[in-house]
Short mmCIF file of C-alpha atoms in Angstrom, two decimals:
data_model
loop_
_atom_site.label_atom_id
_atom_site.label_comp_id
_atom_site.label_asym_id
_atom_site.label_seq_id
_atom_site.Cartn_x
_atom_site.Cartn_y
_atom_site.Cartn_z
CA UNK A 265 -48.98 264.73 16.86
CA UNK A 266 -52.19 265.15 18.92
CA UNK A 267 -50.17 263.30 21.47
CA UNK A 268 -47.12 265.73 21.39
CA UNK A 269 -49.63 268.41 21.17
CA UNK A 270 -51.37 267.86 24.46
CA UNK A 271 -48.20 266.47 26.33
CA UNK A 272 -46.71 270.31 27.28
CA UNK A 273 -48.22 272.38 29.76
CA UNK A 274 -47.67 275.96 30.15
CA UNK A 275 -48.82 276.50 33.78
CA UNK A 276 -50.63 274.61 36.52
CA UNK A 277 -52.54 275.51 39.61
CA UNK A 278 -51.50 274.76 42.97
CA UNK A 279 -54.56 274.35 45.36
CA UNK A 280 -52.73 274.28 48.40
CA UNK A 281 -54.61 275.05 52.05
CA UNK A 282 -58.07 275.89 50.64
CA UNK A 283 -58.96 277.41 53.72
CA UNK A 284 -60.23 280.99 55.00
CA UNK A 285 -58.62 284.05 54.29
CA UNK A 286 -57.98 284.70 57.88
CA UNK A 287 -56.50 281.46 58.99
CA UNK A 288 -54.69 281.67 55.52
CA UNK A 289 -52.70 285.20 57.04
CA UNK A 290 -52.30 283.21 60.25
CA UNK A 291 -50.69 280.17 58.39
CA UNK A 292 -48.81 282.77 56.24
CA UNK A 293 -47.63 283.92 59.38
CA UNK A 294 -46.43 280.40 61.34
CA UNK A 295 -44.80 278.78 58.64
CA UNK A 296 -42.58 281.86 57.67
CA UNK A 297 -41.33 281.62 61.46
CA UNK A 298 -40.50 278.08 61.12
CA UNK A 299 -38.84 278.56 57.85
CA UNK A 300 -37.17 281.47 59.29
CA UNK A 301 -35.85 278.71 62.07
CA UNK A 302 -34.99 275.91 59.65
CA UNK A 303 -32.60 278.25 57.98
CA UNK A 304 -31.36 279.87 61.41
CA UNK A 305 -30.62 276.84 62.86
CA UNK A 306 -28.93 274.95 59.72
CA UNK A 307 -27.09 277.92 58.75
CA UNK A 308 -25.63 278.36 62.28
CA UNK A 309 -24.85 274.54 62.48
CA UNK A 310 -23.06 274.98 58.62
CA UNK A 311 -21.00 277.73 59.54
CA UNK A 312 -19.80 276.93 62.57
CA UNK A 313 -18.81 273.41 60.84
CA UNK A 314 -17.01 275.68 58.34
CA UNK A 315 -15.08 278.15 60.72
CA UNK A 316 -14.20 275.82 63.55
CA UNK A 317 -11.22 273.55 62.90
CA UNK A 318 -12.28 271.68 65.87
CA UNK A 319 -15.27 270.52 63.99
CA UNK A 320 -13.84 269.59 61.15
CA UNK A 321 -14.24 265.61 61.39
CA UNK A 322 -16.34 263.10 59.63
CA UNK A 323 -19.25 263.14 61.72
CA UNK A 324 -19.65 267.06 61.75
CA UNK A 325 -18.90 266.74 57.70
CA UNK A 326 -21.50 264.90 57.38
CA UNK A 327 -23.63 267.16 59.70
CA UNK A 328 -22.91 269.72 57.19
CA UNK A 329 -24.52 267.47 54.23
CA UNK A 330 -27.48 267.37 56.13
CA UNK A 331 -28.01 270.74 56.93
CA UNK A 332 -27.37 271.98 53.45
CA UNK A 333 -30.15 269.18 52.39
CA UNK A 334 -32.45 270.62 54.88
CA UNK A 335 -31.88 274.06 54.21
CA UNK A 336 -32.25 273.46 50.15
CA UNK A 337 -35.55 270.96 50.67
CA UNK A 338 -37.47 273.97 52.91
CA UNK A 339 -36.21 276.47 50.07
CA UNK A 340 -37.51 274.44 47.54
CA UNK A 341 -41.25 274.05 49.23
CA UNK A 342 -41.58 276.60 51.32
CA UNK A 343 -41.37 280.11 49.52
CA UNK A 344 -43.94 279.40 46.82
CA UNK A 345 -46.43 277.85 49.51
CA UNK A 346 -46.11 280.73 51.25
CA UNK A 347 -46.91 283.21 48.00
CA UNK A 348 -50.08 281.04 47.44
CA UNK A 349 -51.18 281.73 50.93
CA UNK A 350 -51.61 285.62 49.97
CA UNK A 351 -51.99 285.52 46.54
CA UNK A 352 -55.04 284.47 44.47
CA UNK A 353 -53.13 283.57 41.54
CA UNK A 354 -51.49 280.23 42.31
CA UNK A 355 -49.85 279.22 39.56
CA UNK A 356 -46.84 278.02 38.23
CA UNK A 357 -45.15 277.25 35.11
CA UNK A 358 -44.39 273.81 33.85
CA UNK A 359 -40.65 273.54 33.58
CA UNK A 360 -40.40 275.64 37.16
CA UNK A 361 -42.88 272.67 38.45
CA UNK A 362 -40.69 269.88 36.67
CA UNK A 363 -37.46 271.34 38.06
CA UNK A 364 -38.82 271.79 42.20
CA UNK A 365 -40.25 268.35 41.31
CA UNK A 366 -36.64 267.26 40.45
CA UNK A 367 -35.35 268.97 43.34
CA UNK A 368 -37.62 267.65 45.43
CA UNK A 369 -36.66 264.23 45.01
CA UNK A 370 -33.02 264.83 44.84
CA UNK A 371 -33.24 266.33 48.48
CA UNK A 372 -35.61 263.79 50.06
CA UNK A 373 -33.42 260.75 48.79
CA UNK A 374 -30.05 262.55 49.47
CA UNK A 375 -31.35 263.02 53.19
CA UNK A 376 -32.27 259.16 53.17
CA UNK A 377 -28.55 258.17 52.64
CA UNK A 378 -26.99 260.70 54.42
CA UNK A 379 -29.04 259.78 57.71
CA UNK A 380 -27.83 256.16 56.94
CA UNK A 381 -24.14 256.96 56.52
CA UNK A 382 -24.46 259.16 59.75
CA UNK A 383 -25.74 256.11 61.88
CA UNK A 384 -22.93 253.90 60.17
CA UNK A 385 -20.60 256.55 61.15
CA UNK A 386 -21.57 256.50 64.43
CA UNK A 387 -21.64 252.94 64.82
CA UNK A 388 -17.82 252.66 63.63
CA UNK A 389 -17.26 255.23 66.06
CA UNK A 390 -18.63 253.37 69.12
CA UNK A 391 -18.29 249.90 68.34
CA UNK A 392 -14.89 250.00 66.59
CA UNK A 393 -13.03 253.40 67.80
CA UNK A 394 -9.53 251.78 67.42
CA UNK A 395 -10.27 251.27 63.59
CA UNK A 396 -12.34 254.65 62.99
CA UNK A 397 -10.27 256.56 61.21
CA UNK A 398 -9.14 253.71 59.06
CA UNK A 399 -12.61 252.53 57.97
CA UNK A 400 -13.89 256.39 58.29
CA UNK A 401 -10.84 258.01 56.71
CA UNK A 402 -11.34 261.29 54.73
CA UNK A 403 -11.39 259.64 51.31
CA UNK A 404 -13.89 257.69 52.23
CA UNK A 405 -16.37 260.11 53.75
CA UNK A 406 -16.15 262.07 50.51
CA UNK A 407 -16.92 259.14 48.31
CA UNK A 408 -20.22 258.11 50.61
CA UNK A 409 -21.28 262.04 50.37
CA UNK A 410 -20.52 261.78 46.56
CA UNK A 411 -22.57 258.96 46.19
CA UNK A 412 -25.23 260.31 48.00
CA UNK A 413 -26.00 263.33 45.81
CA UNK A 414 -25.14 261.69 42.93
CA UNK A 415 -27.64 258.52 43.08
CA UNK A 416 -30.22 261.12 44.40
CA UNK A 417 -29.51 263.04 41.09
CA UNK A 418 -29.88 260.27 39.00
CA UNK A 419 -33.17 259.01 40.64
CA UNK A 420 -34.58 262.50 40.01
CA UNK A 421 -33.07 262.49 36.49
CA UNK A 422 -34.89 258.84 35.94
CA UNK A 423 -38.32 260.27 37.44
CA UNK A 424 -38.58 263.33 35.05
CA UNK A 425 -37.48 261.79 31.74
CA UNK A 426 -40.66 259.36 32.83
CA UNK A 427 -42.48 262.24 33.03
CA UNK A 428 -42.24 263.91 30.09
CA UNK A 429 -42.92 261.02 28.17
CA UNK A 430 -46.60 261.16 29.18
CA UNK A 431 -49.11 263.29 27.23
CA UNK A 432 -50.83 265.42 29.97
CA UNK A 433 -54.56 266.74 29.52
CA UNK A 434 -56.82 268.99 31.45
CA UNK A 435 -57.45 270.41 34.39
CA UNK A 436 -54.48 271.60 34.85
CA UNK A 437 -54.57 271.64 39.19
CA UNK A 438 -52.45 269.91 40.99
CA UNK A 439 -54.26 269.39 44.70
CA UNK A 440 -51.01 270.32 46.87
CA UNK A 441 -49.07 273.05 47.56
CA UNK A 442 -46.15 272.08 45.55
CA UNK A 443 -45.16 270.04 42.68
CA UNK A 444 -45.05 266.57 44.22
CA UNK A 445 -44.28 263.94 42.21
CA UNK A 446 -47.32 261.90 42.72
CA UNK A 447 -49.76 265.17 42.36
CA UNK A 448 -47.58 265.60 38.80
CA UNK A 449 -48.47 262.20 37.80
CA UNK A 450 -52.11 262.75 38.42
CA UNK A 451 -52.14 265.30 35.39
CA UNK A 452 -51.40 262.47 32.79
CA UNK A 453 -53.88 261.87 30.85
CA UNK A 454 -52.88 258.36 30.49
CA UNK A 455 -51.89 255.05 32.67
CA UNK A 456 -48.66 255.92 34.54
CA UNK A 457 -48.27 252.36 36.07
CA UNK A 458 -44.64 252.40 34.73
CA UNK A 459 -44.09 255.70 36.31
CA UNK A 460 -45.76 254.24 40.04
CA UNK A 461 -44.04 250.81 39.20
CA UNK A 462 -40.44 252.78 39.64
CA UNK A 463 -41.31 255.13 41.97
CA UNK A 464 -42.39 252.36 44.47
CA UNK A 465 -38.98 250.35 43.70
CA UNK A 466 -37.13 253.65 44.20
CA UNK A 467 -38.87 253.96 47.14
CA UNK A 468 -38.38 250.51 48.57
CA UNK A 469 -34.27 251.17 47.80
CA UNK A 470 -33.91 254.58 48.90
CA UNK A 471 -36.43 254.49 51.92
CA UNK A 472 -36.42 250.73 53.10
CA UNK A 473 -32.56 250.39 52.39
CA UNK A 474 -31.46 252.99 54.37
CA UNK A 475 -33.53 252.28 57.23
CA UNK A 476 -32.52 248.94 57.88
CA UNK A 477 -29.29 250.07 57.73
CA UNK A 478 -29.84 252.96 60.11
CA UNK A 479 -31.68 250.13 62.29
CA UNK A 480 -28.56 247.94 62.12
CA UNK A 481 -25.96 250.42 63.03
CA UNK A 482 -28.52 251.63 66.08
CA UNK A 483 -29.14 248.16 67.19
CA UNK A 484 -25.28 248.09 67.45
CA UNK A 485 -24.73 250.88 69.27
CA UNK A 486 -27.44 249.50 71.73
CA UNK A 487 -25.28 246.61 72.19
CA UNK A 488 -22.37 248.55 72.82
CA UNK A 489 -24.10 250.73 75.36
CA UNK A 490 -25.40 247.74 77.23
CA UNK A 491 -21.34 247.20 78.00
CA UNK A 492 -20.68 250.36 79.74
CA UNK A 493 -20.51 250.25 83.23
CA UNK A 494 -21.41 253.93 84.59
CA UNK A 495 -24.64 254.47 84.81
CA UNK A 496 -24.57 258.12 84.25
CA UNK A 497 -22.57 257.07 80.60
CA UNK A 498 -25.36 254.25 80.06
CA UNK A 499 -28.24 256.90 80.37
CA UNK A 500 -26.56 259.83 78.49
CA UNK A 501 -26.03 257.36 75.68
CA UNK A 502 -29.45 255.85 75.65
CA UNK A 503 -30.62 259.21 75.75
CA UNK A 504 -28.64 260.72 72.66
CA UNK A 505 -29.57 257.50 70.67
CA UNK A 506 -33.29 257.64 71.37
CA UNK A 507 -33.71 261.13 70.06
CA UNK A 508 -31.57 260.32 66.61
CA UNK A 509 -34.29 257.26 66.34
CA UNK A 510 -37.33 259.50 66.80
CA UNK A 511 -36.05 262.53 64.20
CA UNK A 512 -35.28 258.99 62.13
CA UNK A 513 -38.38 257.17 62.67
CA UNK A 514 -40.21 260.45 61.63
CA UNK A 515 -38.65 261.12 58.77
CA UNK A 516 -38.91 257.47 57.39
CA UNK A 517 -42.01 256.42 58.22
CA UNK A 518 -43.24 259.45 56.67
CA UNK A 519 -41.59 258.74 53.75
CA UNK A 520 -43.07 255.38 53.99
CA UNK A 521 -46.82 256.29 54.42
CA UNK A 522 -46.42 258.20 51.64
CA UNK A 523 -44.56 255.91 48.50
CA UNK A 524 -44.56 252.94 49.74
CA UNK A 525 -47.95 252.08 51.81
CA UNK A 526 -50.88 251.48 49.25
CA UNK A 527 -52.62 254.32 47.40
CA UNK A 528 -55.70 253.64 48.77
CA UNK A 529 -54.51 254.34 52.64
CA UNK A 530 -52.61 258.01 51.10
CA UNK A 531 -55.30 260.90 50.31
CA UNK A 532 -54.25 263.81 49.06
CA UNK A 533 -54.83 265.76 52.03
CA UNK A 534 -52.91 263.40 54.42
CA UNK A 535 -49.83 263.57 51.40
CA UNK A 536 -50.23 267.61 52.43
CA UNK A 537 -49.97 267.17 55.85
CA UNK A 538 -47.02 264.40 55.78
CA UNK A 539 -45.33 266.59 53.46
CA UNK A 540 -44.97 269.58 56.37
CA UNK A 541 -42.89 267.35 57.94
CA UNK A 542 -40.74 267.23 55.43
CA UNK A 543 -40.57 270.92 54.77
CA UNK A 544 -40.63 272.05 58.23
CA UNK A 545 -40.75 269.65 61.07
CA UNK A 546 -37.59 267.36 60.26
CA UNK A 547 -35.12 270.10 58.93
CA UNK A 548 -35.78 272.21 62.07
CA UNK A 549 -35.49 269.74 64.29
CA UNK A 550 -32.37 268.23 63.01
CA UNK A 551 -30.18 270.65 63.83
CA UNK A 552 -31.55 270.35 67.44
CA UNK A 553 -30.57 266.74 67.66
CA UNK A 554 -27.95 266.23 65.78
CA UNK A 555 -25.76 269.28 66.50
CA UNK A 556 -26.94 271.90 69.16
CA UNK A 557 -27.63 269.45 71.83
CA UNK A 558 -23.59 268.78 71.16
CA UNK A 559 -20.91 269.91 73.73
CA UNK A 560 -18.73 270.36 70.54
CA UNK A 561 -20.80 272.11 68.81
CA UNK A 562 -22.03 274.11 71.87
CA UNK A 563 -18.73 275.00 72.37
CA UNK A 564 -17.92 276.07 68.89
CA UNK A 565 -20.85 278.44 69.10
CA UNK A 566 -19.21 279.94 72.55
CA UNK A 567 -16.10 280.50 70.82
CA UNK A 568 -17.95 282.06 67.93
CA UNK A 569 -19.75 284.43 69.84
CA UNK A 570 -17.15 285.30 72.08
CA UNK A 571 -15.31 286.20 69.53
#
């Protein structure tokens, strides 16, 4: 009975960024601009893909899922952080905290899988163009996208169930700007080794697995690029692949530092800074790198603006 009584928390405090009040106002303005650009950029991409029939292809189908993930991920974390920057009361009820953590795991895991699927799609398109429509059929596209969302949701549900089994005892303070899973686990007053083992195994599967898939796909793409006779075409292809790899490297690199690296090398302040890359920079860069540099997307944007 004692364990059951101490296991329920009504609310927790999110410490967030503990800085001077003047700097809090500056951060509020800066993060608001980043958040607006994230929603605007991904929203435009999603709207163009939905409205322009010329973009109804497998590549843009996966890009639309990436845009949904980025907008959802940012919207799950950023609004509460912005509210806390201008509020003295920085509490959140425990149930919404668990929901925020659940959605965080879903969207982060889904992005890992979708990036891997997108790289495989480009590999097939460049290295096996004659068989592309057979290998990447709409049935395969739908199955891969659905599998990404289902696997991510199952993983998040497993983490939530394991956390609900833990007893929690004060202080109910999270040194983060949202309910990140490692920070929530620190509220438990018992050993959380099982939770950390499951988190590590899941991180290897959802981070290292997709990363290896991405690197293998781009290795094949680079080999195909080297066979291009045209110097201009080779430079253009290299420019596209290098920009993609930079974004992928930033995303998976921060994920590995947070969840695969040893705990001793991961202080809470560093976790918050790395989480900013997930919340702002990656969602803001993805539409620029994957879509707005694409001539087909720019053409669709010009057609939409000319209506």
